[in-house]
XYZ file of C-alpha atoms in Angstrom:
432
model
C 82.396 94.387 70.271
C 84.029 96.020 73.032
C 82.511 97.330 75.823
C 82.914 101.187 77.160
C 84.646 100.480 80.778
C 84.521 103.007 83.671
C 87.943 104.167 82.642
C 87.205 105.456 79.193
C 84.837 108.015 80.331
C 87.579 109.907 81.924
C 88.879 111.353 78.606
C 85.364 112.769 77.997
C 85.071 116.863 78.338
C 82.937 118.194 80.843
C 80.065 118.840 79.203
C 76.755 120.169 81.236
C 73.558 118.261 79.987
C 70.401 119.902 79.228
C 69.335 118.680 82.768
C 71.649 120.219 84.658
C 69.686 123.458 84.696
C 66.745 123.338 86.404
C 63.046 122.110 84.282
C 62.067 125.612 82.972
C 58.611 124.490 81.823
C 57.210 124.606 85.342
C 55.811 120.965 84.516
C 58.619 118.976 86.402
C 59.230 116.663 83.321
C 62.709 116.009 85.231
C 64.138 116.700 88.642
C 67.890 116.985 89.451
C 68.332 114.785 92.310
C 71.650 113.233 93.321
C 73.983 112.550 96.304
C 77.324 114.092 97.547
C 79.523 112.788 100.339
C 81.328 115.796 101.700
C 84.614 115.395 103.023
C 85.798 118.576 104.640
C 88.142 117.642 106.925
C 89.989 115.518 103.794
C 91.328 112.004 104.744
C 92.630 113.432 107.941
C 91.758 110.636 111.040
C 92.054 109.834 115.121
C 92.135 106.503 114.106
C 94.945 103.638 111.872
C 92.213 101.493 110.579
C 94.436 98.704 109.154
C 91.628 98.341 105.902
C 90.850 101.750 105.451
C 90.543 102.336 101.713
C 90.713 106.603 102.248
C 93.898 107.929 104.368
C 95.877 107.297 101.636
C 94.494 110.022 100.054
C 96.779 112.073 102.299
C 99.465 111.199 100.053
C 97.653 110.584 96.608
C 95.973 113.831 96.373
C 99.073 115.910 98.272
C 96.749 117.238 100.845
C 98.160 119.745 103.744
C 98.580 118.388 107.718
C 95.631 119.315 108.460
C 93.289 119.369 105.708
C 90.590 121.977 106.239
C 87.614 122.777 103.829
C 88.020 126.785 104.303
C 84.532 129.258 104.936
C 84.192 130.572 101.493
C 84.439 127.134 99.816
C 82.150 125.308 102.476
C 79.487 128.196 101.715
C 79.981 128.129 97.903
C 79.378 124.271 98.343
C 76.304 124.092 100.802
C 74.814 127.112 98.591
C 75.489 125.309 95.616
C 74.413 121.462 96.942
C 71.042 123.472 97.359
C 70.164 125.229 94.676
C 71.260 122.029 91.740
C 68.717 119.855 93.709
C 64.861 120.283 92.732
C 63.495 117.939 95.656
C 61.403 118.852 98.593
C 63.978 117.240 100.858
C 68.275 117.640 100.913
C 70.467 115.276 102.423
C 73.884 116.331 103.442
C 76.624 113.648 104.414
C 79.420 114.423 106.092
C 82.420 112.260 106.162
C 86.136 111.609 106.029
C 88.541 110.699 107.210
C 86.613 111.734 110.397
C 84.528 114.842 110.547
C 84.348 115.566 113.995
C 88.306 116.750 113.880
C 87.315 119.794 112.634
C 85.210 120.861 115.983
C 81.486 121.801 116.813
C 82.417 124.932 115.942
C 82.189 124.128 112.491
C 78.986 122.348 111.703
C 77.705 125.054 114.069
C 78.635 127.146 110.646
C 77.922 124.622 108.632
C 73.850 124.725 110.136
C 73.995 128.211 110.062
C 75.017 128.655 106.507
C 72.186 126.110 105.745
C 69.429 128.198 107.015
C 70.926 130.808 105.038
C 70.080 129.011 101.609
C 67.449 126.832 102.766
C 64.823 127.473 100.478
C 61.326 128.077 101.798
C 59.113 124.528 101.646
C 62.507 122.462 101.147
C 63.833 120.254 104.221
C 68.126 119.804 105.123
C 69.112 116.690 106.971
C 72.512 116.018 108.032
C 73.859 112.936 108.789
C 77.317 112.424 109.936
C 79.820 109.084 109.710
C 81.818 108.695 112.264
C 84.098 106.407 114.243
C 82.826 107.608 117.458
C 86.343 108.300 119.338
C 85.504 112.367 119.601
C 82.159 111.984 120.591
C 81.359 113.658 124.214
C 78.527 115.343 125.837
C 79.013 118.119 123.804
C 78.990 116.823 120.687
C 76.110 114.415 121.036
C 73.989 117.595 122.595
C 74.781 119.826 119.145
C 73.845 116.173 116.875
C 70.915 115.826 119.029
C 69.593 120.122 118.815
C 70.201 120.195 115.120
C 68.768 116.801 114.442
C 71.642 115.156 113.205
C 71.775 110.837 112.368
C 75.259 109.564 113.184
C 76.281 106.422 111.560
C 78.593 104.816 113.702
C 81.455 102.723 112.180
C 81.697 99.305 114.280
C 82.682 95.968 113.271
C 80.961 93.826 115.793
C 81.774 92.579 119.824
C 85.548 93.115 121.540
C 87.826 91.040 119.640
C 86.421 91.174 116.197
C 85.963 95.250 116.269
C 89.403 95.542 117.624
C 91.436 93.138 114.930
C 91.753 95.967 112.500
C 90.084 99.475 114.120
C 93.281 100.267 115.782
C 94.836 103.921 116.810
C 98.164 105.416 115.388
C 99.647 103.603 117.919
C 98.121 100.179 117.301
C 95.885 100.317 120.566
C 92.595 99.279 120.294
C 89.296 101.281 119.994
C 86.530 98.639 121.188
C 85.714 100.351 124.547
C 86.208 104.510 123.189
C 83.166 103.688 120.674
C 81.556 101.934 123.487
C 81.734 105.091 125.143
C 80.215 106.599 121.675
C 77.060 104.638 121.967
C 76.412 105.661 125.758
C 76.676 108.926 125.193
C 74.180 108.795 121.743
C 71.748 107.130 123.975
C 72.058 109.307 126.686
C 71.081 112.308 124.847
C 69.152 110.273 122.607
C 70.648 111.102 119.187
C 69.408 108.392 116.798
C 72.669 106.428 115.331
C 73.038 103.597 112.436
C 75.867 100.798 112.685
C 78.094 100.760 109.821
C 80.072 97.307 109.786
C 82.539 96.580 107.520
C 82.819 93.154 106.410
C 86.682 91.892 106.334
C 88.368 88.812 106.262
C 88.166 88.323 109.685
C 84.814 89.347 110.957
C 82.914 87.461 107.827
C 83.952 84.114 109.737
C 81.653 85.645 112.446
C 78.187 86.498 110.551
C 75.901 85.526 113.756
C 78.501 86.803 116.366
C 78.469 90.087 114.240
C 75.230 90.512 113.725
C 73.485 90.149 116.956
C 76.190 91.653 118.933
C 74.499 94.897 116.961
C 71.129 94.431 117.301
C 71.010 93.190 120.937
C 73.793 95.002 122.444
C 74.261 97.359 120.534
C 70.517 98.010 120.019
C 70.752 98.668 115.935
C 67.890 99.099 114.497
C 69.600 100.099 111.228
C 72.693 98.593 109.802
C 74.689 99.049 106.622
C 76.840 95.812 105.743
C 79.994 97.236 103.782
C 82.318 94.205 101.995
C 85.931 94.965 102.153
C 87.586 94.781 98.782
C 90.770 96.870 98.116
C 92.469 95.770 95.069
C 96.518 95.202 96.321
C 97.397 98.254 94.317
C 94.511 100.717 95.349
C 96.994 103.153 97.220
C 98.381 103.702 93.804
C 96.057 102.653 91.113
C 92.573 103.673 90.134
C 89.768 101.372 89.749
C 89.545 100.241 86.251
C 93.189 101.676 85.622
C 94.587 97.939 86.493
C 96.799 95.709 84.103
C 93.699 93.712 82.372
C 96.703 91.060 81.443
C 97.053 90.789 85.187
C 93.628 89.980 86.422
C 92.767 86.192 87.735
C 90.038 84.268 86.350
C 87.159 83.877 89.079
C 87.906 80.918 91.437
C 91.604 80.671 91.097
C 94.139 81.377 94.163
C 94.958 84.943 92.947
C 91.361 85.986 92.438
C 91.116 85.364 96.627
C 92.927 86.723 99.351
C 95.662 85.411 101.238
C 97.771 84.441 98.090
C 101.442 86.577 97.824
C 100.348 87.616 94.687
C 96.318 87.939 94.952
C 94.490 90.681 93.040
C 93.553 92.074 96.560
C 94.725 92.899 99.977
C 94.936 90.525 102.695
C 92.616 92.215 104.747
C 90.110 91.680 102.211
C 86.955 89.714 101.838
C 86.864 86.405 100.828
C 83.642 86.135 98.096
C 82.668 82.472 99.604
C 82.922 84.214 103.216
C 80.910 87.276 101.913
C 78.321 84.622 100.632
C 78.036 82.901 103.773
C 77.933 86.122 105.767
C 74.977 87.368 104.111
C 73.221 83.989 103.957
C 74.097 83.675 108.312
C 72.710 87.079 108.829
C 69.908 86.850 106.534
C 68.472 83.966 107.545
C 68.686 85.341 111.293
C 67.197 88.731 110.143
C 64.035 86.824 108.607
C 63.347 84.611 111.373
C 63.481 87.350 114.240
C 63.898 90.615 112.841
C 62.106 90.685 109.679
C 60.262 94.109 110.287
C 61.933 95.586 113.223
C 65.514 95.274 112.098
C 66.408 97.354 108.352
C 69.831 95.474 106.963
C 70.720 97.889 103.669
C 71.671 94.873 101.372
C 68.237 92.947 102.454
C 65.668 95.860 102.009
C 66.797 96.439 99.037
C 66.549 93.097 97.693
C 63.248 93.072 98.974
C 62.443 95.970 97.026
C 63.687 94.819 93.826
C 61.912 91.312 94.205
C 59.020 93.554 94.150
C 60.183 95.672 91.017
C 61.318 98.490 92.129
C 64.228 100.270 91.647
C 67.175 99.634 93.840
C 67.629 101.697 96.961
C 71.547 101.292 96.826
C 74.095 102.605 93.853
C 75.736 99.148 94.601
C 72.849 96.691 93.570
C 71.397 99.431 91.110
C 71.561 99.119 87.097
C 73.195 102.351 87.243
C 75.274 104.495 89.101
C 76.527 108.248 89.168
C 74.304 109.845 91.233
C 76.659 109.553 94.291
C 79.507 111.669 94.169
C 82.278 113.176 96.675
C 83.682 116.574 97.203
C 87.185 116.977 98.930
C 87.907 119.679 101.690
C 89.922 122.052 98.527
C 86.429 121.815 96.597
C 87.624 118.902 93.822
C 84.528 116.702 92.738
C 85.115 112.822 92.130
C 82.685 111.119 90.367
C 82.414 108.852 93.581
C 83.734 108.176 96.807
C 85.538 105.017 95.884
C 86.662 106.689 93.209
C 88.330 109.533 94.654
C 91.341 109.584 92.409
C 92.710 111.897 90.422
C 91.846 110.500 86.836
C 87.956 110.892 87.998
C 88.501 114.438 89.169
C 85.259 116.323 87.044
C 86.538 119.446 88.334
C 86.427 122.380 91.216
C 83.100 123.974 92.530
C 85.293 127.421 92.531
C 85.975 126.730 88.373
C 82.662 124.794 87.962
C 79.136 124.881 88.751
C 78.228 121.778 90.728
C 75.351 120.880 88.839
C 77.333 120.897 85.369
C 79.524 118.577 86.952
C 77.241 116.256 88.232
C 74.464 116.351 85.079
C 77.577 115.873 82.508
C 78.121 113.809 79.467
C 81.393 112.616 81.270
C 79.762 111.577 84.314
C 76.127 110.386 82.848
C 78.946 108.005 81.024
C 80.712 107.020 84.376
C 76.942 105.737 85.637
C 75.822 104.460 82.170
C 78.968 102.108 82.276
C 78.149 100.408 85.318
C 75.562 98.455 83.054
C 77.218 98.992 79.969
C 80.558 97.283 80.648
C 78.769 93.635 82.387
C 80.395 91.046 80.729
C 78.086 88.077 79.208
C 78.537 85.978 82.310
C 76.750 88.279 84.228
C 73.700 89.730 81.402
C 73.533 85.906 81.075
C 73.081 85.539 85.363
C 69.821 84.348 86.626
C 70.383 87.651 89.586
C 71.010 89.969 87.604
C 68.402 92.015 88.341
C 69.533 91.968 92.014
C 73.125 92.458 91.298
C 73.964 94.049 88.298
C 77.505 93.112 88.651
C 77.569 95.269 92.454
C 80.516 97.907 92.057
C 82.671 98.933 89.554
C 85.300 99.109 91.335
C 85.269 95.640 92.643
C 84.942 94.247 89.043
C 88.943 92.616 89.735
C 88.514 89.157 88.375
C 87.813 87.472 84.734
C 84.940 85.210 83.831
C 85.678 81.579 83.654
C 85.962 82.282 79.650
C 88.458 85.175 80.086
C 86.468 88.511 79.830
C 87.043 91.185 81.810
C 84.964 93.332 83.973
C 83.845 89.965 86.553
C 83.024 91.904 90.220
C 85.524 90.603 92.912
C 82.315 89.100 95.444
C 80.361 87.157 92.164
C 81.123 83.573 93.677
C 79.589 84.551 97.395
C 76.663 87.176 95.744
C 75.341 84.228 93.264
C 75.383 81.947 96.264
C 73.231 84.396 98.874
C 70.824 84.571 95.934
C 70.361 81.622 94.955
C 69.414 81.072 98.615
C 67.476 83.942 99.763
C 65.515 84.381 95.877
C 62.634 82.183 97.117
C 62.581 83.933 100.568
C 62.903 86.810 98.912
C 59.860 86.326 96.618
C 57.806 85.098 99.506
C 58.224 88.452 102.111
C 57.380 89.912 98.606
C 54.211 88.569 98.261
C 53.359 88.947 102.072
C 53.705 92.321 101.603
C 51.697 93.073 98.839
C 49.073 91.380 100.161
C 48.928 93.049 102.911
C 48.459 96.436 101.237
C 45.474 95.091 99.775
């Protein structure tokens, strides 16, 4: 029987759920809780990352020279974001493209129109991803007085950061983010490291790695693989030619190849397995406890049965969406395209967007479209077949739906399961 893919939900009307109003009873027998990466500023950068997978959007979605999210849509938004959440604590995320184009001046608004819908007992936080090229003293002393985390995008020491994160002009960027992190610390803003892992830098997983924890001084980092399928500028995940698609382990399911399924920028799997393998067994011997790695903690979690803490590694997925700077909502930020478009917040309540049959069946798929190679894998319940939109490749029998990264993901679990299992049960027994 076939299998609903991500795709097919985007014929499905818009239909609000009974849970997209908020629990009536008073008894809390559900709670609307989800995620939104705003994106004000559109895909509008200072920077010509050579792998970035979001300034074509400049083109795709037809947006102006300088895309701009105006006052009466930012409000409606941040008014909205509020009141469809029923938690004690908000998270907005503020992204791009890169935010801080559009001035202080404008999260000084954006603040301000928070405390004018922030709801008596309920708590904001902001957090803000950025490249770090804008950042001065001024910046860092508004992210530090409104209690702002910055995730810095960096993908390790000189020569590795600087092979892709390039400016218009091709110059690199190494020593302006440098600059970033000096200015963080001196005002003492608290900052994450965001690495993507390419091509190049997965070669590197040691060099990487403690080039951010000891000189950078990460105490938090998120590990990103790069996968771009070679038509993403055009295509939409789970759009692609199915007749097209390598089988898992051949040339074209790899980069490099003139005719691979991805970009050459991209990550290798086997590199993305040994990667996580270099770094992990480096995190466990020295910074097991003092160091958070995304991928790790929640695999640590999920040893221990409970639920993931990423959309990536979860069963399901849907509750992380994006809104662009005109007010269009995408059912996610990798899937910012216009065939997952679930509407406008100026045409639709954001809530009935985001608690809809069409995109309860855009997170239901995630699980729903596995193939039998992976309900059949031994780490499943660690994987769950990672993004959709990295599902490039075909099972060795020929189905479709195989994720991109399954040859270097099976081979980090098979080798950190039984570490896994053991910080597991060191942890438990010490909350005994």
């Amino acid at each position: 029987m076939r299998r609903m893919q991500t795709s097919d939900t985007t014929r499905m009307s818009l239909v609000p759920l009974k849970t997209a109003e908020k629990d009536p009873s008073g008894q809390a027998r559900y709670a609307r809780q989800f995620h939104v990466m705003a994106k004000p500023g559109g895909a509008k950068c200072n920077i010509d990352c050579q792998y970035c997978f979001y300034l074509h959007k400049e083109g795709l979605l037809h947006q102006p020279r300088q895309p701009r999210m105006d006052d009466e849509t930012l409000e409606h938004f941040i008014q909205s974001y509020i009141n469809s959440h029923d938690g004690n604590e908000i998270v907005f995320s503020w992204q791009g493209g890169e935010p801080t184009l559009l001035g202080i001046d404008y999260f000084r608004n954006v603040v301000a129109l928070q405390k004018k819908y922030q709801p008596k007992g309920v708590t904001l936080h902001n957090d803000l991803q950025t490249n770090g090229i804008a950042l001065n003293d001024a910046w860092c002393q508004f992210l530090k007085e409104h209690h702002f985390l910055v995730g810095l995008s960096i993908d390790g020491p000189r020569e590795i950061h600087d092979k892709y994160r390039v400016t218009k002009s091709g110059k690199p960027t190494f020593d302006a983010v440098m600059r970033a992190v000096e200015c963080l610390r001196k005002h003492d803003v608290p900052f994450n490291a965001l690495t993507v892992v390419n091509r190049h830098n997965a070669k590197f997983p040691l060099e990487v790695y403690r080039f951010l924890t000891k000189e950078l001084g990460a105490t938090y980092i998120q590990f990103t693989p790069c996968v771009e399928a070679n038509a993403f500028k055009t295509t939409a995940p789970q759009f692609w030619n199915a007749s097209m698609l390598p089988v898992v382990g051949s040339e074209l399911s790899k980069p490099g190849h003139p005719m691979s399924v991805v970009t050459d920028w991209s990550v290798d799997p086997d590199d993305w397995g040994n990667f996580l393998k270099g770094v992990f067994e480096e995190w466990v011997n020295h910074d097991l406890g003092r160091v958070l790695v995304n991928l790790f903690e929640t695999a640590v979690a999920q040893t221990m049965g409970y639920p993931s803490q990423l959309c990536v590694t979860s069963e399901f997925c849907g509750k992380a969406l994006a809104i662009e700077h005109d007010g269009s909502v995408y059912s996610c930020d990798h899937f910012v395209y216009p065939e997952y478009k679930l509407g406008n917040i100026r045409d639709h309540k954001l809530n009935h967007m985001v608690f809809s049959v069409r995109q309860e069946a855009f997170g239901m798929s995630k699980r729903d479209s596995l193939p039998d190679y992976c309900l059949s894998c031994d780490h499943l319940n660690l994987c769950w077949g990672e993004c959709p939109k990295n599902r490039l490749i075909k099972t060795p029998e020929g189905e479709i739906g195989l994720n991109y990264l399954c040859s270097g993901l099976k081979a980090f679990y098979e080798y950190a399961s039984p570490i896994l299992v053991g910080i597991a049960t060191m942890i438990q027994q010490q909350k005994r």
